[in-house]
PDB file of C-alpha atoms in Angstrom:
ATOM      1  CA  UNK A   1      -1.683  14.818 -22.837  1.00  0.00           C
ATOM      2  CA  UNK A   2       1.142  15.875 -20.518  1.00  0.00           C
ATOM      3  CA  UNK A   3       2.291  13.624 -17.686  1.00  0.00           C
ATOM      4  CA  UNK A   4       2.528  14.550 -14.035  1.00  0.00           C
ATOM      5  CA  UNK A   5       4.732  17.499 -13.196  1.00  0.00           C
ATOM      6  CA  UNK A   6       8.072  16.317 -11.853  1.00  0.00           C
ATOM      7  CA  UNK A   7      10.395  18.066  -9.415  1.00  0.00           C
ATOM      8  CA  UNK A   8      13.154  20.146 -11.024  1.00  0.00           C
ATOM      9  CA  UNK A   9      15.901  18.098  -9.390  1.00  0.00           C
ATOM     10  CA  UNK A  10      14.460  14.939 -10.888  1.00  0.00           C
ATOM     11  CA  UNK A  11      14.303  16.528 -14.342  1.00  0.00           C
ATOM     12  CA  UNK A  12      17.928  17.610 -14.057  1.00  0.00           C
ATOM     13  CA  UNK A  13      19.074  14.166 -12.930  1.00  0.00           C
ATOM     14  CA  UNK A  14      17.232  12.540 -15.820  1.00  0.00           C
ATOM     15  CA  UNK A  15      18.727  15.070 -18.232  1.00  0.00           C
ATOM     16  CA  UNK A  16      15.639  15.046 -20.450  1.00  0.00           C
ATOM     17  CA  UNK A  17      14.634  18.667 -19.990  1.00  0.00           C
ATOM     18  CA  UNK A  18      16.971  21.556 -20.666  1.00  0.00           C
ATOM     19  CA  UNK A  19      16.094  24.494 -18.460  1.00  0.00           C
ATOM     20  CA  UNK A  20      17.870  27.796 -17.966  1.00  0.00           C
ATOM     21  CA  UNK A  21      19.035  28.775 -14.504  1.00  0.00           C
ATOM     22  CA  UNK A  22      16.165  31.262 -14.306  1.00  0.00           C
ATOM     23  CA  UNK A  23      13.599  28.570 -15.223  1.00  0.00           C
ATOM     24  CA  UNK A  24      15.103  26.248 -12.615  1.00  0.00           C
ATOM     25  CA  UNK A  25      14.859  28.929  -9.912  1.00  0.00           C
ATOM     26  CA  UNK A  26      11.259  29.759 -10.850  1.00  0.00           C
ATOM     27  CA  UNK A  27      10.187  26.120 -10.813  1.00  0.00           C
ATOM     28  CA  UNK A  28      11.950  25.461  -7.498  1.00  0.00           C
ATOM     29  CA  UNK A  29      10.102  28.418  -5.970  1.00  0.00           C
ATOM     30  CA  UNK A  30       6.785  26.956  -7.183  1.00  0.00           C
ATOM     31  CA  UNK A  31       7.467  23.464  -5.830  1.00  0.00           C
ATOM     32  CA  UNK A  32       5.815  22.515  -2.586  1.00  0.00           C
ATOM     33  CA  UNK A  33       8.108  20.881  -0.081  1.00  0.00           C
ATOM     34  CA  UNK A  34       6.390  19.337   2.920  1.00  0.00           C
ATOM     35  CA  UNK A  35       8.375  19.115   6.148  1.00  0.00           C
ATOM     36  CA  UNK A  36       9.122  15.768   7.774  1.00  0.00           C
ATOM     37  CA  UNK A  37       9.779  16.957  11.319  1.00  0.00           C
ATOM     38  CA  UNK A  38       6.594  15.562  12.932  1.00  0.00           C
ATOM     39  CA  UNK A  39       6.353  12.041  11.523  1.00  0.00           C
ATOM     40  CA  UNK A  40       4.860  10.264  14.533  1.00  0.00           C
ATOM     41  CA  UNK A  41       2.334   7.471  14.913  1.00  0.00           C
ATOM     42  CA  UNK A  42      -1.215   8.805  15.419  1.00  0.00           C
ATOM     43  CA  UNK A  43      -2.762   8.309  18.853  1.00  0.00           C
ATOM     44  CA  UNK A  44      -5.580   6.098  17.528  1.00  0.00           C
ATOM     45  CA  UNK A  45      -3.134   3.275  16.692  1.00  0.00           C
ATOM     46  CA  UNK A  46      -2.583   0.482  19.213  1.00  0.00           C
ATOM     47  CA  UNK A  47       0.888  -0.079  20.705  1.00  0.00           C
ATOM     48  CA  UNK A  48       1.584  -2.907  18.275  1.00  0.00           C
ATOM     49  CA  UNK A  49       0.463  -0.780  15.320  1.00  0.00           C
ATOM     50  CA  UNK A  50       2.581   2.143  16.537  1.00  0.00           C
ATOM     51  CA  UNK A  51       5.658  -0.104  16.564  1.00  0.00           C
ATOM     52  CA  UNK A  52       4.934  -1.165  12.984  1.00  0.00           C
ATOM     53  CA  UNK A  53       4.300   2.471  12.002  1.00  0.00           C
ATOM     54  CA  UNK A  54       7.601   3.610  13.520  1.00  0.00           C
ATOM     55  CA  UNK A  55       9.505   0.791  11.815  1.00  0.00           C
ATOM     56  CA  UNK A  56       8.133   1.618   8.357  1.00  0.00           C
ATOM     57  CA  UNK A  57       8.345   5.394   8.873  1.00  0.00           C
ATOM     58  CA  UNK A  58      12.030   5.088   9.830  1.00  0.00           C
ATOM     59  CA  UNK A  59      12.769   3.193   6.618  1.00  0.00           C
ATOM     60  CA  UNK A  60      10.876   5.775   4.542  1.00  0.00           C
ATOM     61  CA  UNK A  61      12.723   8.624   6.267  1.00  0.00           C
ATOM     62  CA  UNK A  62      16.066   7.008   5.404  1.00  0.00           C
ATOM     63  CA  UNK A  63      15.257   7.314   1.716  1.00  0.00           C
ATOM     64  CA  UNK A  64      13.593  10.709   2.146  1.00  0.00           C
ATOM     65  CA  UNK A  65      10.119   9.986   0.785  1.00  0.00           C
ATOM     66  CA  UNK A  66       7.860  10.587   3.790  1.00  0.00           C
ATOM     67  CA  UNK A  67       6.588  13.886   5.127  1.00  0.00           C
ATOM     68  CA  UNK A  68       4.208  15.025   7.843  1.00  0.00           C
ATOM     69  CA  UNK A  69       1.396  14.841   5.282  1.00  0.00           C
ATOM     70  CA  UNK A  70       1.915  11.088   4.817  1.00  0.00           C
ATOM     71  CA  UNK A  71       1.330  10.133   8.462  1.00  0.00           C
ATOM     72  CA  UNK A  72      -2.377   9.343   8.104  1.00  0.00           C
ATOM     73  CA  UNK A  73      -1.825   7.463   4.848  1.00  0.00           C
ATOM     74  CA  UNK A  74       0.752   5.240   6.547  1.00  0.00           C
ATOM     75  CA  UNK A  75      -1.562   4.758   9.547  1.00  0.00           C
ATOM     76  CA  UNK A  76      -4.406   3.697   7.229  1.00  0.00           C
ATOM     77  CA  UNK A  77      -2.046   1.216   5.577  1.00  0.00           C
ATOM     78  CA  UNK A  78      -1.120  -0.235   8.989  1.00  0.00           C
ATOM     79  CA  UNK A  79      -4.791  -0.603   9.989  1.00  0.00           C
ATOM     80  CA  UNK A  80      -5.827  -2.135   6.650  1.00  0.00           C
ATOM     81  CA  UNK A  81      -2.894  -4.561   6.816  1.00  0.00           C
ATOM     82  CA  UNK A  82      -3.797  -5.632  10.361  1.00  0.00           C
ATOM     83  CA  UNK A  83      -7.429  -6.226   9.362  1.00  0.00           C
ATOM     84  CA  UNK A  84      -6.318  -8.116   6.254  1.00  0.00           C
ATOM     85  CA  UNK A  85      -4.160 -10.426   8.364  1.00  0.00           C
ATOM     86  CA  UNK A  86      -7.018 -10.990  10.830  1.00  0.00           C
ATOM     87  CA  UNK A  87      -9.516 -11.859   8.083  1.00  0.00           C
ATOM     88  CA  UNK A  88      -6.968 -14.125   6.374  1.00  0.00           C
ATOM     89  CA  UNK A  89      -6.405 -15.992   9.635  1.00  0.00           C
ATOM     90  CA  UNK A  90     -10.165 -16.499  10.013  1.00  0.00           C
ATOM     91  CA  UNK A  91     -10.377 -17.807   6.441  1.00  0.00           C
ATOM     92  CA  UNK A  92      -7.582 -20.296   7.015  1.00  0.00           C
ATOM     93  CA  UNK A  93      -9.387 -21.692  10.066  1.00  0.00           C
ATOM     94  CA  UNK A  94     -12.767 -22.089   8.335  1.00  0.00           C
ATOM     95  CA  UNK A  95     -14.043 -24.632   5.847  1.00  0.00           C
ATOM     96  CA  UNK A  96     -15.431 -23.145   2.616  1.00  0.00           C
ATOM     97  CA  UNK A  97     -18.089 -25.862   2.369  1.00  0.00           C
ATOM     98  CA  UNK A  98     -20.272 -27.325   5.111  1.00  0.00           C
ATOM     99  CA  UNK A  99     -21.753 -30.803   4.971  1.00  0.00           C
ATOM    100  CA  UNK A 100     -25.187 -31.616   6.328  1.00  0.00           C
ATOM    101  CA  UNK A 101     -26.956 -34.950   6.655  1.00  0.00           C
ATOM    102  CA  UNK A 102     -30.574 -34.895   5.585  1.00  0.00           C
ATOM    103  CA  UNK A 103     -32.653 -37.827   6.805  1.00  0.00           C
ATOM    104  CA  UNK A 104     -35.785 -38.848   5.019  1.00  0.00           C
ATOM    105  CA  UNK A 105     -37.450 -42.095   4.163  1.00  0.00           C
ATOM    106  CA  UNK A 106     -38.496 -43.777   0.981  1.00  0.00           C
ATOM    107  CA  UNK A 107     -41.698 -45.763   0.627  1.00  0.00           C
ATOM    108  CA  UNK A 108     -40.890 -48.920  -1.309  1.00  0.00           C
ATOM    109  CA  UNK A 109     -43.724 -51.446  -1.606  1.00  0.00           C
ATOM    110  CA  UNK A 110     -45.396 -50.003   1.461  1.00  0.00           C
ATOM    111  CA  UNK A 111     -42.265 -50.332   3.552  1.00  0.00           C
ATOM    112  CA  UNK A 112     -40.523 -47.267   5.037  1.00  0.00           C
ATOM    113  CA  UNK A 113     -36.747 -47.419   4.409  1.00  0.00           C
ATOM    114  CA  UNK A 114     -34.657 -44.761   6.138  1.00  0.00           C
ATOM    115  CA  UNK A 115     -32.510 -42.779   3.739  1.00  0.00           C
ATOM    116  CA  UNK A 116     -29.657 -40.389   4.582  1.00  0.00           C
ATOM    117  CA  UNK A 117     -28.376 -37.882   2.055  1.00  0.00           C
ATOM    118  CA  UNK A 118     -25.193 -35.847   2.462  1.00  0.00           C
ATOM    119  CA  UNK A 119     -25.578 -32.282   1.194  1.00  0.00           C
ATOM    120  CA  UNK A 120     -22.694 -29.823   0.760  1.00  0.00           C
ATOM    121  CA  UNK A 121     -23.526 -26.146   1.149  1.00  0.00           C
ATOM    122  CA  UNK A 122     -21.128 -23.267   0.541  1.00  0.00           C
ATOM    123  CA  UNK A 123     -20.491 -21.302   3.714  1.00  0.00           C
ATOM    124  CA  UNK A 124     -21.970 -17.801   3.540  1.00  0.00           C
ATOM    125  CA  UNK A 125     -19.588 -16.641   6.279  1.00  0.00           C
ATOM    126  CA  UNK A 126     -16.619 -17.921   4.268  1.00  0.00           C
ATOM    127  CA  UNK A 127     -17.853 -16.048   1.186  1.00  0.00           C
ATOM    128  CA  UNK A 128     -18.254 -12.813   3.186  1.00  0.00           C
ATOM    129  CA  UNK A 129     -14.776 -13.186   4.665  1.00  0.00           C
ATOM    130  CA  UNK A 130     -13.369 -13.785   1.200  1.00  0.00           C
ATOM    131  CA  UNK A 131     -14.959 -10.575  -0.108  1.00  0.00           C
ATOM    132  CA  UNK A 132     -13.634  -8.608   2.862  1.00  0.00           C
ATOM    133  CA  UNK A 133     -10.170 -10.097   2.396  1.00  0.00           C
ATOM    134  CA  UNK A 134     -10.168  -9.024  -1.254  1.00  0.00           C
ATOM    135  CA  UNK A 135     -11.220  -5.454  -0.387  1.00  0.00           C
ATOM    136  CA  UNK A 136      -8.600  -5.187   2.348  1.00  0.00           C
ATOM    137  CA  UNK A 137      -5.909  -6.603   0.072  1.00  0.00           C
ATOM    138  CA  UNK A 138      -6.703  -3.973  -2.567  1.00  0.00           C
ATOM    139  CA  UNK A 139      -6.550  -1.229   0.071  1.00  0.00           C
ATOM    140  CA  UNK A 140      -3.195  -2.496   1.318  1.00  0.00           C
ATOM    141  CA  UNK A 141      -1.762  -2.839  -2.172  1.00  0.00           C
ATOM    142  CA  UNK A 142      -2.820   0.669  -3.203  1.00  0.00           C
ATOM    143  CA  UNK A 143      -1.595   2.260   0.022  1.00  0.00           C
ATOM    144  CA  UNK A 144       1.705   0.375  -0.212  1.00  0.00           C
ATOM    145  CA  UNK A 145       2.177   1.548  -3.800  1.00  0.00           C
ATOM    146  CA  UNK A 146       1.373   5.156  -2.841  1.00  0.00           C
ATOM    147  CA  UNK A 147       3.890   5.056   0.011  1.00  0.00           C
ATOM    148  CA  UNK A 148       6.665   3.365  -1.960  1.00  0.00           C
ATOM    149  CA  UNK A 149       6.444   0.102  -0.001  1.00  0.00           C
ATOM    150  CA  UNK A 150       6.312  -2.232  -3.018  1.00  0.00           C
ATOM    151  CA  UNK A 151       9.160  -3.226  -5.293  1.00  0.00           C
ATOM    152  CA  UNK A 152       7.444  -1.779  -8.371  1.00  0.00           C
ATOM    153  CA  UNK A 153       6.663   1.554  -6.703  1.00  0.00           C
ATOM    154  CA  UNK A 154      10.252   1.884  -5.458  1.00  0.00           C
ATOM    155  CA  UNK A 155      11.553   1.194  -8.959  1.00  0.00           C
ATOM    156  CA  UNK A 156       9.507   4.159 -10.209  1.00  0.00           C
ATOM    157  CA  UNK A 157      10.952   6.416  -7.526  1.00  0.00           C
ATOM    158  CA  UNK A 158      13.988   8.439  -8.363  1.00  0.00           C
ATOM    159  CA  UNK A 159      15.184  10.306  -5.332  1.00  0.00           C
ATOM    160  CA  UNK A 160      17.761  12.841  -6.501  1.00  0.00           C
ATOM    161  CA  UNK A 161      20.753  13.349  -4.263  1.00  0.00           C
ATOM    162  CA  UNK A 162      22.150  16.790  -3.673  1.00  0.00           C
ATOM    163  CA  UNK A 163      25.581  17.234  -5.255  1.00  0.00           C
ATOM    164  CA  UNK A 164      28.450  17.294  -2.818  1.00  0.00           C
ATOM    165  CA  UNK A 165      29.776  20.713  -1.904  1.00  0.00           C
ATOM    166  CA  UNK A 166      32.434  21.872  -4.265  1.00  0.00           C
ATOM    167  CA  UNK A 167      31.332  19.551  -7.068  1.00  0.00           C
ATOM    168  CA  UNK A 168      29.149  20.888  -9.885  1.00  0.00           C
ATOM    169  CA  UNK A 169      25.762  19.323 -10.502  1.00  0.00           C
ATOM    170  CA  UNK A 170      25.243  17.181 -13.599  1.00  0.00           C
ATOM    171  CA  UNK A 171      23.549  20.164 -15.239  1.00  0.00           C
ATOM    172  CA  UNK A 172      26.415  22.523 -14.467  1.00  0.00           C
ATOM    173  CA  UNK A 173      29.030  20.022 -15.615  1.00  0.00           C
ATOM    174  CA  UNK A 174      27.238  19.598 -18.951  1.00  0.00           C
ATOM    175  CA  UNK A 175      26.388  23.175 -19.744  1.00  0.00           C
ATOM    176  CA  UNK A 176      28.486  25.372 -17.444  1.00  0.00           C
ATOM    177  CA  UNK A 177      27.136  28.862 -16.943  1.00  0.00           C
ATOM    178  CA  UNK A 178      24.123  29.560 -19.112  1.00  0.00           C
TER     179      UNK A 178
END
């Protein structure tokens, strides 16, 4: 089964696919290039979230991997991350097990002797928070990988640079005019 279609520039940089100039032109015409002129934080984000959005968006724009179409994906990452941090803080301030004293009495030889038993019960709230934290972590991790925010996802990215004016591309230097 074939892998995902890769941009022509990436194929040329990798040098694994040998295309004619006509094939290159045809593929470049077919490629969709989304503009990145309106990358702004959505209005539904709080001021603090907008600052975080702008910080991350600026870094992604420096390496040229964000477009207008990625705005909502980045906003969802910011929201999921904020909720993850909130749930994690609640978990850190809560005990996973609660202790209760149960008082009863034993009847020994007709005499009532008070008896206290300590019972530990797992906190249902803690368990719910733990499940929510796990779901939010998975959302954050997937969104971060999709946006190139993790080390592994950045290692998979190859952002081709345009050749400097006057210098031939790696394809042209290898094969000249085809």
